[in-house]
Amino acid sequence: MVHYWTVFNLVFIILCFIMIGNNDLLKLKKQGRCPVSKILLYEPRMLVRSLAQHLIDGRSRPLWLHQVSTPYIEDIRNSVNKDMCVLVGVGGVGPNFSEVLRLFRYLKIMKINTIAWIPSGYLYLSRLLNAVGVNEILIEDDLPNALMVTLQKMTTHGDTAIKRRRVPDLSQMELDILLQFSAGLSAKDISIERGCCYKTVFSWKHNIYTILEIKTPDQWLTMLAEMAQISTLYQQR
């Protein structure tokens, strides 16, 4: 179910952008620079997708738009190129959230630049995206000012964004365990399903705590709640 206050904010952002312009974007256009050779954009929400397209359009680069995750991921896997950049509106992925997290890990291994934007107020989601390899995380409300500047920075400084990330990476196993917890499974359920010792699951959970800087059980529950909210916030029709 769409949160109407979020939609209102996005409409307001788009109108403000059109009315007052964007100095950074105009500066980049005057320079005639092309931040990346190809951009793959996955944003199911029409308003946010239109905003991102408006920010990027008019530049000399291919822009591939996708509303559905499966063909988007297939396109990425079939056209891996270190000069391309992958953009994802995480707030709109809905039930494809776990699939997108695994995609980010794959792109990190392939050393492909990634930019994701999320709704404001999702602290642990931001940490999680860093831990699966996202290079740059933007807040949706800041998209008009931040998107083109971030793309330009990736060109100007090459792999600076990758080198600047200081958080440890979640392993594939740790990510899978986290996704099982977020799906409502208990440690005992996970141990039975994986055929491993109960204590092994707690060891994985401890690693997740450390990587995502979780200090208390309440923070753990907050993170799981954020993941659940993102998975159900927007439903594609």
mmCIF file of C-alpha atoms in Angstrom:
data_model
loop_
_atom_site.group_PDB
_atom_site.id
_atom_site.type_symbol
_atom_site.label_atom_id
_atom_site.label_comp_id
_atom_site.label_asym_id
_atom_site.label_seq_id
_atom_site.Cartn_x
_atom_site.Cartn_y
_atom_site.Cartn_z
ATOM 1 C CA MET A 1 0.000 0.000 0.000
ATOM 2 C CA VAL A 2 1.452 3.346 -1.011
ATOM 3 C CA HIS A 3 2.137 5.834 1.764
ATOM 4 C CA TYR A 4 0.416 8.964 0.470
ATOM 5 C CA TRP A 5 2.547 11.352 2.464
ATOM 6 C CA THR A 6 5.616 9.943 0.700
ATOM 7 C CA VAL A 7 3.959 10.436 -2.685
ATOM 8 C CA PHE A 8 3.123 14.042 -1.763
ATOM 9 C CA ASN A 9 6.740 14.688 -0.782
ATOM 10 C CA LEU A 10 7.995 13.238 -4.058
ATOM 11 C CA VAL A 11 5.577 15.342 -6.102
ATOM 12 C CA PHE A 12 6.698 18.417 -4.172
ATOM 13 C CA ILE A 13 10.357 17.593 -4.861
ATOM 14 C CA ILE A 14 9.718 17.192 -8.587
ATOM 15 C CA LEU A 15 7.822 20.489 -8.789
ATOM 16 C CA CYS A 16 10.508 22.315 -6.844
ATOM 17 C CA PHE A 17 13.179 20.891 -9.085
ATOM 18 C CA ILE A 18 11.368 22.007 -12.226
ATOM 19 C CA MET A 19 10.678 25.484 -10.793
ATOM 20 C CA ILE A 20 14.065 26.386 -9.369
ATOM 21 C CA GLY A 21 16.302 24.208 -11.491
ATOM 22 C CA ASN A 22 19.412 22.434 -10.372
ATOM 23 C CA ASN A 23 22.668 24.387 -10.493
ATOM 24 C CA ASP A 24 24.858 21.321 -10.262
ATOM 25 C CA LEU A 25 23.060 19.636 -13.158
ATOM 26 C CA LEU A 26 23.311 22.752 -15.328
ATOM 27 C CA LYS A 27 27.005 23.019 -14.581
ATOM 28 C CA LEU A 28 27.593 19.403 -15.635
ATOM 29 C CA LYS A 29 25.609 19.902 -18.855
ATOM 30 C CA LYS A 30 27.667 22.987 -19.766
ATOM 31 C CA GLN A 31 30.832 20.946 -19.293
ATOM 32 C CA GLY A 32 29.418 18.304 -21.671
ATOM 33 C CA ARG A 33 30.722 15.432 -19.563
ATOM 34 C CA CYS A 34 29.367 11.907 -19.589
ATOM 35 C CA PRO A 35 29.724 10.427 -16.079
ATOM 36 C CA VAL A 36 29.358 6.757 -17.154
ATOM 37 C CA SER A 37 29.010 4.894 -20.442
ATOM 38 C CA LYS A 38 25.701 3.245 -19.554
ATOM 39 C CA ILE A 39 23.153 3.563 -16.754
ATOM 40 C CA LEU A 40 20.775 0.804 -15.690
ATOM 41 C CA LEU A 41 17.913 2.129 -13.604
ATOM 42 C CA TYR A 42 15.512 -0.017 -11.591
ATOM 43 C CA GLU A 43 12.765 2.054 -9.987
ATOM 44 C CA PRO A 44 9.219 0.574 -9.922
ATOM 45 C CA ARG A 45 7.588 3.781 -8.641
ATOM 46 C CA MET A 46 6.461 5.979 -11.500
ATOM 47 C CA LEU A 47 7.038 9.352 -9.798
ATOM 48 C CA VAL A 48 10.545 8.581 -8.600
ATOM 49 C CA ARG A 49 11.422 6.904 -11.892
ATOM 50 C CA SER A 50 10.256 10.001 -13.782
ATOM 51 C CA LEU A 51 12.355 12.213 -11.532
ATOM 52 C CA ALA A 52 15.489 10.101 -12.028
ATOM 53 C CA GLN A 53 14.888 9.949 -15.777
ATOM 54 C CA HIS A 54 14.409 13.722 -15.897
ATOM 55 C CA LEU A 55 17.708 14.224 -14.089
ATOM 56 C CA ILE A 56 19.615 11.903 -16.423
ATOM 57 C CA ASP A 57 17.905 12.531 -19.789
ATOM 58 C CA GLY A 58 19.457 14.796 -22.380
ATOM 59 C CA ARG A 59 22.922 13.414 -21.757
ATOM 60 C CA SER A 60 24.922 11.328 -24.260
ATOM 61 C CA ARG A 61 24.615 7.935 -22.583
ATOM 62 C CA PRO A 62 22.342 4.911 -22.896
ATOM 63 C CA LEU A 63 19.733 4.766 -20.145
ATOM 64 C CA TRP A 64 17.956 1.463 -19.584
ATOM 65 C CA LEU A 65 14.753 1.746 -17.579
ATOM 66 C CA HIS A 66 13.156 -1.172 -15.743
ATOM 67 C CA GLN A 67 10.068 -1.534 -13.591
ATOM 68 C CA VAL A 68 10.417 -5.277 -12.970
ATOM 69 C CA SER A 69 13.403 -6.835 -11.253
ATOM 70 C CA THR A 70 13.876 -10.078 -13.240
ATOM 71 C CA PRO A 71 14.619 -8.579 -16.692
ATOM 72 C CA TYR A 72 16.638 -5.850 -14.981
ATOM 73 C CA ILE A 73 18.921 -8.402 -13.332
ATOM 74 C CA GLU A 74 19.154 -10.406 -16.558
ATOM 75 C CA ASP A 75 20.225 -7.277 -18.450
ATOM 76 C CA ILE A 76 22.905 -6.566 -15.874
ATOM 77 C CA ARG A 77 24.299 -10.098 -15.902
ATOM 78 C CA ASN A 78 24.325 -10.141 -19.711
ATOM 79 C CA SER A 79 26.105 -6.806 -20.072
ATOM 80 C CA VAL A 80 28.640 -6.518 -17.275
ATOM 81 C CA ASN A 81 30.818 -3.506 -17.976
ATOM 82 C CA LYS A 82 32.936 -1.691 -15.421
ATOM 83 C CA ASP A 83 32.048 1.634 -17.034
ATOM 84 C CA MET A 84 28.341 1.201 -16.376
ATOM 85 C CA CYS A 85 26.494 2.296 -13.261
ATOM 86 C CA VAL A 86 23.559 0.544 -11.630
ATOM 87 C CA LEU A 87 20.862 2.683 -9.982
ATOM 88 C CA VAL A 88 18.173 1.227 -7.708
ATOM 89 C CA GLY A 89 15.292 2.873 -5.871
ATOM 90 C CA VAL A 90 15.294 0.552 -2.878
ATOM 91 C CA GLY A 91 12.121 2.050 -1.409
ATOM 92 C CA GLY A 92 10.158 0.687 -4.349
ATOM 93 C CA VAL A 93 11.496 -2.863 -4.680
ATOM 94 C CA GLY A 94 8.843 -4.374 -2.387
ATOM 95 C CA PRO A 95 8.958 -8.200 -2.269
ATOM 96 C CA ASN A 96 12.047 -8.199 -4.528
ATOM 97 C CA PHE A 97 14.139 -6.753 -1.689
ATOM 98 C CA SER A 98 16.101 -9.941 -0.969
ATOM 99 C CA GLU A 99 16.784 -10.419 -4.680
ATOM 100 C CA VAL A 100 18.116 -6.880 -4.943
ATOM 101 C CA LEU A 101 20.404 -7.340 -1.931
ATOM 102 C CA ARG A 102 21.946 -10.408 -3.585
ATOM 103 C CA LEU A 103 22.331 -8.404 -6.798
ATOM 104 C CA PHE A 104 24.305 -5.737 -4.944
ATOM 105 C CA ARG A 105 26.719 -8.395 -3.627
ATOM 106 C CA TYR A 106 27.229 -9.685 -7.160
ATOM 107 C CA LEU A 107 27.906 -6.180 -8.495
ATOM 108 C CA LYS A 108 30.385 -5.520 -5.724
ATOM 109 C CA ILE A 109 32.314 -8.650 -6.685
ATOM 110 C CA MET A 110 32.249 -7.519 -10.346
ATOM 111 C CA LYS A 111 33.493 -4.051 -9.259
ATOM 112 C CA ILE A 112 30.553 -2.248 -10.826
ATOM 113 C CA ASN A 113 29.507 1.126 -9.408
ATOM 114 C CA THR A 114 26.136 1.180 -7.679
ATOM 115 C CA ILE A 115 23.920 3.962 -6.388
ATOM 116 C CA ALA A 116 20.838 3.331 -4.259
ATOM 117 C CA TRP A 117 18.329 5.719 -2.750
ATOM 118 C CA ILE A 118 16.176 5.042 0.274
ATOM 119 C CA PRO A 119 13.450 6.836 2.258
ATOM 120 C CA SER A 120 14.686 8.993 5.125
ATOM 121 C CA GLY A 121 14.883 7.513 8.614
ATOM 122 C CA TYR A 122 16.175 4.039 7.690
ATOM 123 C CA LEU A 123 19.475 3.950 9.586
ATOM 124 C CA TYR A 124 19.996 0.184 9.605
ATOM 125 C CA LEU A 125 18.910 -0.220 5.995
ATOM 126 C CA SER A 126 21.668 2.211 5.044
ATOM 127 C CA ARG A 127 24.209 0.129 6.973
ATOM 128 C CA LEU A 128 22.930 -3.054 5.362
ATOM 129 C CA LEU A 129 23.281 -1.612 1.860
ATOM 130 C CA ASN A 130 26.835 -0.555 2.657
ATOM 131 C CA ALA A 131 27.581 -4.055 3.913
ATOM 132 C CA VAL A 132 26.387 -5.689 0.674
ATOM 133 C CA GLY A 133 28.574 -3.389 -1.405
ATOM 134 C CA VAL A 134 26.537 -0.355 -2.486
ATOM 135 C CA ASN A 135 28.951 2.462 -3.330
ATOM 136 C CA GLU A 136 26.716 5.468 -2.742
ATOM 137 C CA ILE A 137 23.481 5.680 -0.731
ATOM 138 C CA LEU A 138 21.245 8.703 -1.236
ATOM 139 C CA ILE A 139 18.112 9.867 0.550
ATOM 140 C CA GLU A 140 15.088 10.136 -1.736
ATOM 141 C CA ASP A 141 14.360 13.717 -0.662
ATOM 142 C CA ASP A 142 17.904 14.705 -1.757
ATOM 143 C CA LEU A 143 17.738 13.009 -5.158
ATOM 144 C CA PRO A 144 17.372 16.186 -7.285
ATOM 145 C CA ASN A 145 20.561 17.670 -5.855
ATOM 146 C CA ALA A 146 22.584 14.508 -5.253
ATOM 147 C CA LEU A 147 22.104 12.120 -8.173
ATOM 148 C CA MET A 148 24.014 13.886 -10.960
ATOM 149 C CA VAL A 149 26.708 15.077 -8.566
ATOM 150 C CA THR A 150 27.237 11.488 -7.417
ATOM 151 C CA LEU A 151 27.418 10.179 -10.988
ATOM 152 C CA GLN A 152 29.941 12.864 -11.875
ATOM 153 C CA LYS A 153 32.037 12.057 -8.811
ATOM 154 C CA MET A 154 32.268 8.426 -9.891
ATOM 155 C CA THR A 155 33.765 9.547 -13.195
ATOM 156 C CA THR A 156 36.086 12.164 -11.785
ATOM 157 C CA HIS A 157 37.488 9.993 -9.027
ATOM 158 C CA GLY A 158 37.163 6.542 -10.553
ATOM 159 C CA ASP A 159 36.945 3.945 -7.808
ATOM 160 C CA THR A 160 37.107 6.490 -4.970
ATOM 161 C CA ALA A 161 33.611 5.546 -3.821
ATOM 162 C CA ILE A 162 34.609 1.895 -3.538
ATOM 163 C CA LYS A 163 37.797 2.662 -1.629
ATOM 164 C CA ARG A 164 36.023 5.053 0.720
ATOM 165 C CA ARG A 165 33.657 2.381 2.069
ATOM 166 C CA ARG A 166 35.012 1.247 5.422
ATOM 167 C CA VAL A 167 32.369 -1.167 6.643
ATOM 168 C CA PRO A 168 33.036 -4.941 6.525
ATOM 169 C CA ASP A 169 31.104 -6.888 3.908
ATOM 170 C CA LEU A 170 28.377 -9.379 4.733
ATOM 171 C CA SER A 171 29.216 -12.809 3.355
ATOM 172 C CA GLN A 172 26.634 -14.607 1.247
ATOM 173 C CA MET A 173 25.938 -16.941 4.156
ATOM 174 C CA GLU A 174 25.481 -14.071 6.616
ATOM 175 C CA LEU A 175 23.142 -12.316 4.191
ATOM 176 C CA ASP A 176 21.082 -15.484 3.732
ATOM 177 C CA ILE A 177 20.854 -15.956 7.505
ATOM 178 C CA LEU A 178 19.767 -12.331 7.960
ATOM 179 C CA LEU A 179 17.079 -12.751 5.307
ATOM 180 C CA GLN A 180 15.799 -15.846 7.087
ATOM 181 C CA PHE A 181 15.569 -13.926 10.363
ATOM 182 C CA SER A 182 13.771 -11.086 8.593
ATOM 183 C CA ALA A 183 11.306 -13.619 7.161
ATOM 184 C CA GLY A 184 10.309 -14.528 10.723
ATOM 185 C CA LEU A 185 12.347 -17.674 11.306
ATOM 186 C CA SER A 186 13.865 -18.266 14.717
ATOM 187 C CA ALA A 187 17.440 -19.433 15.300
ATOM 188 C CA LYS A 188 16.103 -22.917 15.980
ATOM 189 C CA ASP A 189 14.096 -22.909 12.739
ATOM 190 C CA ILE A 190 17.159 -21.826 10.783
ATOM 191 C CA SER A 191 19.366 -24.498 12.367
ATOM 192 C CA ILE A 192 16.850 -27.194 11.452
ATOM 193 C CA GLU A 193 16.400 -25.906 7.909
ATOM 194 C CA ARG A 194 20.148 -25.699 7.342
ATOM 195 C CA GLY A 195 20.991 -28.868 9.209
ATOM 196 C CA CYS A 196 23.522 -27.134 11.430
ATOM 197 C CA CYS A 197 24.109 -26.638 15.134
ATOM 198 C CA TYR A 198 21.970 -24.114 17.009
ATOM 199 C CA LYS A 199 25.138 -22.379 18.234
ATOM 200 C CA THR A 200 26.384 -21.969 14.656
ATOM 201 C CA VAL A 201 23.357 -19.840 13.836
ATOM 202 C CA PHE A 202 24.097 -17.638 16.842
ATOM 203 C CA SER A 203 27.689 -17.292 15.651
ATOM 204 C CA TRP A 204 26.446 -16.025 12.282
ATOM 205 C CA LYS A 205 24.031 -13.711 14.061
ATOM 206 C CA HIS A 206 26.888 -12.332 16.165
ATOM 207 C CA ASN A 207 28.847 -11.594 12.977
ATOM 208 C CA ILE A 208 25.853 -9.725 11.568
ATOM 209 C CA TYR A 209 25.579 -7.724 14.806
ATOM 210 C CA THR A 210 29.236 -6.717 14.484
ATOM 211 C CA ILE A 211 29.139 -5.780 10.791
ATOM 212 C CA LEU A 212 25.940 -3.719 11.068
ATOM 213 C CA GLU A 213 27.004 -2.149 14.400
ATOM 214 C CA ILE A 214 24.020 -3.531 16.268
ATOM 215 C CA LYS A 215 24.476 -3.250 20.030
ATOM 216 C CA THR A 216 21.182 -4.335 21.579
ATOM 217 C CA PRO A 217 18.249 -6.686 20.907
ATOM 218 C CA ASP A 218 16.050 -3.621 20.376
ATOM 219 C CA GLN A 219 18.329 -2.418 17.585
ATOM 220 C CA TRP A 220 18.206 -5.903 16.051
ATOM 221 C CA LEU A 221 14.410 -5.789 16.034
ATOM 222 C CA THR A 222 14.474 -2.281 14.566
ATOM 223 C CA MET A 223 16.625 -3.480 11.696
ATOM 224 C CA LEU A 224 14.336 -6.450 11.009
ATOM 225 C CA ALA A 225 11.365 -4.071 11.090
ATOM 226 C CA GLU A 226 13.036 -1.777 8.533
ATOM 227 C CA MET A 227 13.636 -4.737 6.236
ATOM 228 C CA ALA A 228 10.024 -5.844 6.590
ATOM 229 C CA GLN A 229 8.767 -2.317 5.874
ATOM 230 C CA ILE A 230 10.834 -2.016 2.701
ATOM 231 C CA SER A 231 9.607 -5.438 1.546
ATOM 232 C CA THR A 232 5.971 -4.391 1.901
ATOM 233 C CA LEU A 233 6.032 -0.593 1.475
ATOM 234 C CA TYR A 234 5.215 -0.643 -2.243
ATOM 235 C CA GLN A 235 3.420 -3.403 -4.077
ATOM 236 C CA GLN A 236 3.693 -3.543 -7.857
ATOM 237 C CA ARG A 237 0.380 -3.858 -9.656
#
